[in-house]
mmCIF file with all atom_site columns, C-alpha atoms in Angstrom:
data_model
loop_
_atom_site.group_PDB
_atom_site.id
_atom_site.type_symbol
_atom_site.label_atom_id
_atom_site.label_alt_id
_atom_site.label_comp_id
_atom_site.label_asym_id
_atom_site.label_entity_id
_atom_site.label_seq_id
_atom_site.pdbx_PDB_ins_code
_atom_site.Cartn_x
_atom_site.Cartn_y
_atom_site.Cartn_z
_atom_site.occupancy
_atom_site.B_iso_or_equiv
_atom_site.pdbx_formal_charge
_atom_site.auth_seq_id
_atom_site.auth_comp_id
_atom_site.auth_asym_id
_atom_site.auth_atom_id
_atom_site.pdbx_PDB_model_num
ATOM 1   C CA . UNK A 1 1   ? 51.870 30.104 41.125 1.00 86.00 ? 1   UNK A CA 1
ATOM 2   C CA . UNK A 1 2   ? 50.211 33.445 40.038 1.00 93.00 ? 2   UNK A CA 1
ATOM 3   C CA . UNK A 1 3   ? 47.470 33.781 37.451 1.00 96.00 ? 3   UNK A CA 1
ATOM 4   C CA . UNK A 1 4   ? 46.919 37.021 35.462 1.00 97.00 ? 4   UNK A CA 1
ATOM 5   C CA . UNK A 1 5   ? 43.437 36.593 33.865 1.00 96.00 ? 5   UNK A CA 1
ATOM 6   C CA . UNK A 1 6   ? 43.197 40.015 31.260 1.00 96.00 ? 6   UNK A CA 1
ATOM 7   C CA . UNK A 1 7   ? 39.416 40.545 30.422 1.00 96.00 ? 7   UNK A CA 1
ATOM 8   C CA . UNK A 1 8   ? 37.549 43.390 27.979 1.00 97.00 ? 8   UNK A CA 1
ATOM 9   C CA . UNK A 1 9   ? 39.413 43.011 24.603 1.00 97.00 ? 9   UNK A CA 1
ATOM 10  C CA . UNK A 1 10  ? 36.831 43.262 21.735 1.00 97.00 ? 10  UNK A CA 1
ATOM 11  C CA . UNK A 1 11  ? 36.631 45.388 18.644 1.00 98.00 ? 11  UNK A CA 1
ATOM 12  C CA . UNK A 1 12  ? 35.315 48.838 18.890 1.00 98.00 ? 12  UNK A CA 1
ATOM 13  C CA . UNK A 1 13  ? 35.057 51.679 16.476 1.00 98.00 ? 13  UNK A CA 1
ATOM 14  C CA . UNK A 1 14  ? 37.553 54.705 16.092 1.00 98.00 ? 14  UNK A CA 1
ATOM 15  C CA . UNK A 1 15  ? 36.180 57.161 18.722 1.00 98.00 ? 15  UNK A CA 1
ATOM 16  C CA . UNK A 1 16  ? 34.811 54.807 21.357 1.00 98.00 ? 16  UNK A CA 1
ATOM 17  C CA . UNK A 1 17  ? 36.028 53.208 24.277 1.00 98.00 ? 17  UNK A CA 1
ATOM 18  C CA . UNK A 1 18  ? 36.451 50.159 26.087 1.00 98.00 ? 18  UNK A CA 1
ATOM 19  C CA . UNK A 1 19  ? 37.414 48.946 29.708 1.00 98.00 ? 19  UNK A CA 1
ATOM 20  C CA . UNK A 1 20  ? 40.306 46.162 30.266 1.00 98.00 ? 20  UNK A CA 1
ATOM 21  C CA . UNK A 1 21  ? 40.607 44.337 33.730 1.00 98.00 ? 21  UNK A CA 1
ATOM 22  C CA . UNK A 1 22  ? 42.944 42.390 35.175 1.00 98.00 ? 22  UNK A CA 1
ATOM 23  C CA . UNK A 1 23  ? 42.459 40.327 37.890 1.00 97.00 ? 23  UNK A CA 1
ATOM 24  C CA . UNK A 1 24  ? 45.388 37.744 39.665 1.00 96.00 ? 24  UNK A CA 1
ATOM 25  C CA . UNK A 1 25  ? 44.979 34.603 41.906 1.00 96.00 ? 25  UNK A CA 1
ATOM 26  C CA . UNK A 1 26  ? 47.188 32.704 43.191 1.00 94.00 ? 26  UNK A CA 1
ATOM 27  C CA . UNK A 1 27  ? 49.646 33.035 45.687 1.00 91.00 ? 27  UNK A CA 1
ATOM 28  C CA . UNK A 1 28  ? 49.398 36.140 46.965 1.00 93.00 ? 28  UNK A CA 1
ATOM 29  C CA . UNK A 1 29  ? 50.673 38.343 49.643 1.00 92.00 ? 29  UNK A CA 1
ATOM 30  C CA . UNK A 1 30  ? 51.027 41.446 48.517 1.00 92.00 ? 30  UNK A CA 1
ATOM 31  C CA . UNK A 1 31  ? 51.104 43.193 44.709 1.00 95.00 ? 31  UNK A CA 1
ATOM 32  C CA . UNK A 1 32  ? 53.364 45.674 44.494 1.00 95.00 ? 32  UNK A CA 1
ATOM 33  C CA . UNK A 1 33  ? 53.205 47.773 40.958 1.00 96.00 ? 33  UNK A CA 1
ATOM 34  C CA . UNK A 1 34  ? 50.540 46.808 38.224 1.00 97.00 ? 34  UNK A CA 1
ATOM 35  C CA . UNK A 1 35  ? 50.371 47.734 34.667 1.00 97.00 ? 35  UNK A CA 1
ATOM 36  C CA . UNK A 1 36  ? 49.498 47.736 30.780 1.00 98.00 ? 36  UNK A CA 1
ATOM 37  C CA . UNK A 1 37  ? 51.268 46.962 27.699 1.00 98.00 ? 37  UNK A CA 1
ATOM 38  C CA . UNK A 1 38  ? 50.531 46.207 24.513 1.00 98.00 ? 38  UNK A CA 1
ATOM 39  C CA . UNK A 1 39  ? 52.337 45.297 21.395 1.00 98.00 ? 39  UNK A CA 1
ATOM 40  C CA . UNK A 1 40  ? 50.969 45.662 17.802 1.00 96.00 ? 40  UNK A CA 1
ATOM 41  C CA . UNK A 1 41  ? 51.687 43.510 14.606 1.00 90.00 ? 41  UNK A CA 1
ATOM 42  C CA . UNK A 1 42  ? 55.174 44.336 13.757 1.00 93.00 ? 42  UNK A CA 1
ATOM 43  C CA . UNK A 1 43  ? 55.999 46.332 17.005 1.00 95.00 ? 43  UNK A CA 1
ATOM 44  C CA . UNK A 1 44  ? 58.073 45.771 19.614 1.00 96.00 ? 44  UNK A CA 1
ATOM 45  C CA . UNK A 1 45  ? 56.096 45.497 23.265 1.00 96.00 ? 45  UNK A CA 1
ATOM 46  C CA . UNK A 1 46  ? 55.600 49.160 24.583 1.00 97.00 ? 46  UNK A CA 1
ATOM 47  C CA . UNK A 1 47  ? 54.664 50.461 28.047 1.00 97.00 ? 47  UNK A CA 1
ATOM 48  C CA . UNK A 1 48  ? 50.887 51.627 28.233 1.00 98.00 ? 48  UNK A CA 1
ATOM 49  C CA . UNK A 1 49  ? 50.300 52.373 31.763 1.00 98.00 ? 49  UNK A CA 1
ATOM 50  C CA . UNK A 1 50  ? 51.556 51.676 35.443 1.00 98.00 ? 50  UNK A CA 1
ATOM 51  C CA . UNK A 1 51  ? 50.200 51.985 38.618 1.00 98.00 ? 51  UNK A CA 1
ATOM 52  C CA . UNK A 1 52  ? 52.199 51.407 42.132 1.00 97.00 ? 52  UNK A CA 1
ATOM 53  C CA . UNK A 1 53  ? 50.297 50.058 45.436 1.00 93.00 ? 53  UNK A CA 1
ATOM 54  C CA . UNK A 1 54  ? 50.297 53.592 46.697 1.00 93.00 ? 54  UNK A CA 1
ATOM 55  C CA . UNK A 1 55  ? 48.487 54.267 43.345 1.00 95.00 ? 55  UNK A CA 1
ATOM 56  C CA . UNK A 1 56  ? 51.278 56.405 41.628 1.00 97.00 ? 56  UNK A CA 1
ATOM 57  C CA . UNK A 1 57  ? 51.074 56.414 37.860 1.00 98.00 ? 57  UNK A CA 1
ATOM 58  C CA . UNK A 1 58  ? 52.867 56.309 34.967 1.00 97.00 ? 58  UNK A CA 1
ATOM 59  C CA . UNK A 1 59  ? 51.885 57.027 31.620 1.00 97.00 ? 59  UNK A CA 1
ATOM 60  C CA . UNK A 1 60  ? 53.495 56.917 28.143 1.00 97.00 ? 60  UNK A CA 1
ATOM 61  C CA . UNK A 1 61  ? 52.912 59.666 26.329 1.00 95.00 ? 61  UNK A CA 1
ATOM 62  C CA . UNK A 1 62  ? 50.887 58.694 22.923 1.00 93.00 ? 62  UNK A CA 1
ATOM 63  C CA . UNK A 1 63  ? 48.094 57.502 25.831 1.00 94.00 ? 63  UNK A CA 1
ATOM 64  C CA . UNK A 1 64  ? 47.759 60.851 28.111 1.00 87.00 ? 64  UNK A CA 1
ATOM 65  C CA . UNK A 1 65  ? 44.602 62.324 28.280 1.00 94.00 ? 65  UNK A CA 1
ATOM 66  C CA . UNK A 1 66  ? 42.754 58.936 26.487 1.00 98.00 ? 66  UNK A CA 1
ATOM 67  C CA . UNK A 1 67  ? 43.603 56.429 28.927 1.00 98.00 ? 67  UNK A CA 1
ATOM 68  C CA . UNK A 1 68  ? 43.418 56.131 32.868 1.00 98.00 ? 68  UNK A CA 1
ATOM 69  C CA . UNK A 1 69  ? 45.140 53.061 35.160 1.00 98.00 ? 69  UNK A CA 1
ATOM 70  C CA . UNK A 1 70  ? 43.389 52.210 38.185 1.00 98.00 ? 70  UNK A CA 1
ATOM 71  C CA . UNK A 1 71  ? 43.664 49.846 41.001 1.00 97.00 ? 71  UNK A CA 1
ATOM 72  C CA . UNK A 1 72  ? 41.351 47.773 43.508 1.00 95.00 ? 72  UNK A CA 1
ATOM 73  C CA . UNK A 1 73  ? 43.620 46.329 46.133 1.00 93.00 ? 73  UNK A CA 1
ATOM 74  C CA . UNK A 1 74  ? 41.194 44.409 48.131 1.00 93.00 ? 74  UNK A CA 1
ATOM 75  C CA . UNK A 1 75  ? 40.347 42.449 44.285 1.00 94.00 ? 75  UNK A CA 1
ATOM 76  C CA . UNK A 1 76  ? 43.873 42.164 43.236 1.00 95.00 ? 76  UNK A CA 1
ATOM 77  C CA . UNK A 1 77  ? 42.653 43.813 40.426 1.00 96.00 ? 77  UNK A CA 1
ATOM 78  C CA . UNK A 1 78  ? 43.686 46.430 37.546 1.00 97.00 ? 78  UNK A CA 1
ATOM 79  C CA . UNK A 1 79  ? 41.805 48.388 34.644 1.00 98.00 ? 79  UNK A CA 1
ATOM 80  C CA . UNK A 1 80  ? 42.559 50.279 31.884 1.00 98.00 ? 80  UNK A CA 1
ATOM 81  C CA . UNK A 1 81  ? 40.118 52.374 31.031 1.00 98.00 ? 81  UNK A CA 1
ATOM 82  C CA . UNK A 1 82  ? 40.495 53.290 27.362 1.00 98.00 ? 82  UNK A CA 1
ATOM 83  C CA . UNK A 1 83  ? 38.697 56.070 25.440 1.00 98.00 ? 83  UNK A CA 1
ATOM 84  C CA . UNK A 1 84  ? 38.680 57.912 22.027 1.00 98.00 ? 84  UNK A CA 1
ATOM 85  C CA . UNK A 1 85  ? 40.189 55.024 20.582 1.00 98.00 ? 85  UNK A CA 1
ATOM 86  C CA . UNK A 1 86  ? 42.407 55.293 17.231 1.00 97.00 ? 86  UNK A CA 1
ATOM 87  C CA . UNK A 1 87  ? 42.746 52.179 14.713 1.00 97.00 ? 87  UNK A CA 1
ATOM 88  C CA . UNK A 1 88  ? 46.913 52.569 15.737 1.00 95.00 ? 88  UNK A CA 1
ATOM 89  C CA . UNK A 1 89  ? 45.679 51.724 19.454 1.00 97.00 ? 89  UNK A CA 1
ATOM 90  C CA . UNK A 1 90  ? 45.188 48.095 17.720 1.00 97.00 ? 90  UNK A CA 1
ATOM 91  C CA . UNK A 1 91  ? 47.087 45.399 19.572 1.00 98.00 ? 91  UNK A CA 1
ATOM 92  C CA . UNK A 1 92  ? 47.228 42.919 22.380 1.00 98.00 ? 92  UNK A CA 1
ATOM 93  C CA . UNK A 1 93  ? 47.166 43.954 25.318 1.00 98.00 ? 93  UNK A CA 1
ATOM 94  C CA . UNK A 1 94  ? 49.119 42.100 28.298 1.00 98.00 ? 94  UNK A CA 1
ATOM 95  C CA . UNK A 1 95  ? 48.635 42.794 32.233 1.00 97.00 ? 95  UNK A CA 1
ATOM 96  C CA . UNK A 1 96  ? 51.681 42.736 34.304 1.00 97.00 ? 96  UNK A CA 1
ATOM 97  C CA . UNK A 1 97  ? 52.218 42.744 37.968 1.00 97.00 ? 97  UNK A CA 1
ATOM 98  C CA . UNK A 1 98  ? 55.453 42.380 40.355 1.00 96.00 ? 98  UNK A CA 1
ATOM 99  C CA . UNK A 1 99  ? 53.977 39.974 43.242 1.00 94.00 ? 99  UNK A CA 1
ATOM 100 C CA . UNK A 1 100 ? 55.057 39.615 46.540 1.00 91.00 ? 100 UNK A CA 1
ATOM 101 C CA . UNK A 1 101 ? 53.897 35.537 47.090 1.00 90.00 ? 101 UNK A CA 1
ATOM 102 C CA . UNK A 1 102 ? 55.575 35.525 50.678 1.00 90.00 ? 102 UNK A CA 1
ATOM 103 C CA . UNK A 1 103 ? 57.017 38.458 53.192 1.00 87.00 ? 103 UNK A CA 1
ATOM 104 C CA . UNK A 1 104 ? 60.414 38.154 51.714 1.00 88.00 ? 104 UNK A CA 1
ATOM 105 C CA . UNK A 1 105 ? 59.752 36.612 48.197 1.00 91.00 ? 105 UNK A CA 1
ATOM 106 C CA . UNK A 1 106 ? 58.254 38.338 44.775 1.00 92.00 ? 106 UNK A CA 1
ATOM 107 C CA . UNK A 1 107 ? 58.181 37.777 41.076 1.00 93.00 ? 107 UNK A CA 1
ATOM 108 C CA . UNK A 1 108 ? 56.969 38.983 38.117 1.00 95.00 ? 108 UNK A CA 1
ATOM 109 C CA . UNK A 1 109 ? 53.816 37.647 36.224 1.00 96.00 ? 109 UNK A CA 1
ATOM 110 C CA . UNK A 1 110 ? 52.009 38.293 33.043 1.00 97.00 ? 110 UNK A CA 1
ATOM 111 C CA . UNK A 1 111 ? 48.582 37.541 31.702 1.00 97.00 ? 111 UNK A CA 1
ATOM 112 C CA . UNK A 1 112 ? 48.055 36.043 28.542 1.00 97.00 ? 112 UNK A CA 1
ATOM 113 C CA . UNK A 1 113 ? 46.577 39.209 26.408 1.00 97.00 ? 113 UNK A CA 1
ATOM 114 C CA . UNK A 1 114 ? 43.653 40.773 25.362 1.00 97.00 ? 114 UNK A CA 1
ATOM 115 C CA . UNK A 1 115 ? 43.064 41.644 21.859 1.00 98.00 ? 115 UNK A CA 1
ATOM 116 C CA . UNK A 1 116 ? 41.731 45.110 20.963 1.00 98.00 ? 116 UNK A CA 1
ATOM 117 C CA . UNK A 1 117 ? 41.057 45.701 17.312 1.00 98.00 ? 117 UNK A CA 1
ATOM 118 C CA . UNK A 1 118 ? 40.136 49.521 16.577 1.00 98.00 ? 118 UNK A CA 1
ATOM 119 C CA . UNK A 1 119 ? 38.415 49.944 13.150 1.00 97.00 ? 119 UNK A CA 1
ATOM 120 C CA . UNK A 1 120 ? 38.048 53.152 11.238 1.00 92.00 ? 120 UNK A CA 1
#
């Protein structure tokens, strides 16, 4: 089994910034692409950010220029880091990763979410 564990989630005020990581254990062999969604009250799940092994990245467009995806392969790990932060930003947040547990096997996994509540 793989384990997503999302950390970072808090609430901030309109303007500042906060840092989401991602870290997965488990039965790992190699992660291929890692990313960041979120979905808000009311709102469908949307893509935030992805990030491929080779570090390629993907952004959607309402997050360009405010957020940035990185990677540390040797942690298994992801961030988001997320500045100038707007009270529409509000939602959870949800890690996702496509996993390679064995040379010829791979899934999908998600973490559980991270809340982040944006006040104005």
């Amino acid at each position: 089994q793989v384990q997503l564990v999302e950390s970072g989630g808090g609430l901030v005020q309109a303007g500042g910034s906060l840092r989401l990581s991602c870290a997965a254990s488990g039965s790992i062999f190699r992660i291929n692409d890692m990313g960041w969604y979120r979905q808000a009250p009311g709102k469908q799940r949307e893509l935030v950010a992805t990030i491929s092994s080779g570090g390629i990245t993907n952004y959607s467009e309402f997050v360009k220029g405010r957020f940035t995806i990185s990677r540390d392969n040797a942690k298994n790990t992801v961030y988001l880091q997320m500045n100038s932060l707007k009270p529409e930003d509000t939602a959870v947040y949800y890690c996702n990763a496509e996993v390679r547990t064995t040379y010829l096997r791979s899934l999908t996994s998600w973490g559980q979410g991270t809340q982040v509540t944006v006040s104005s």
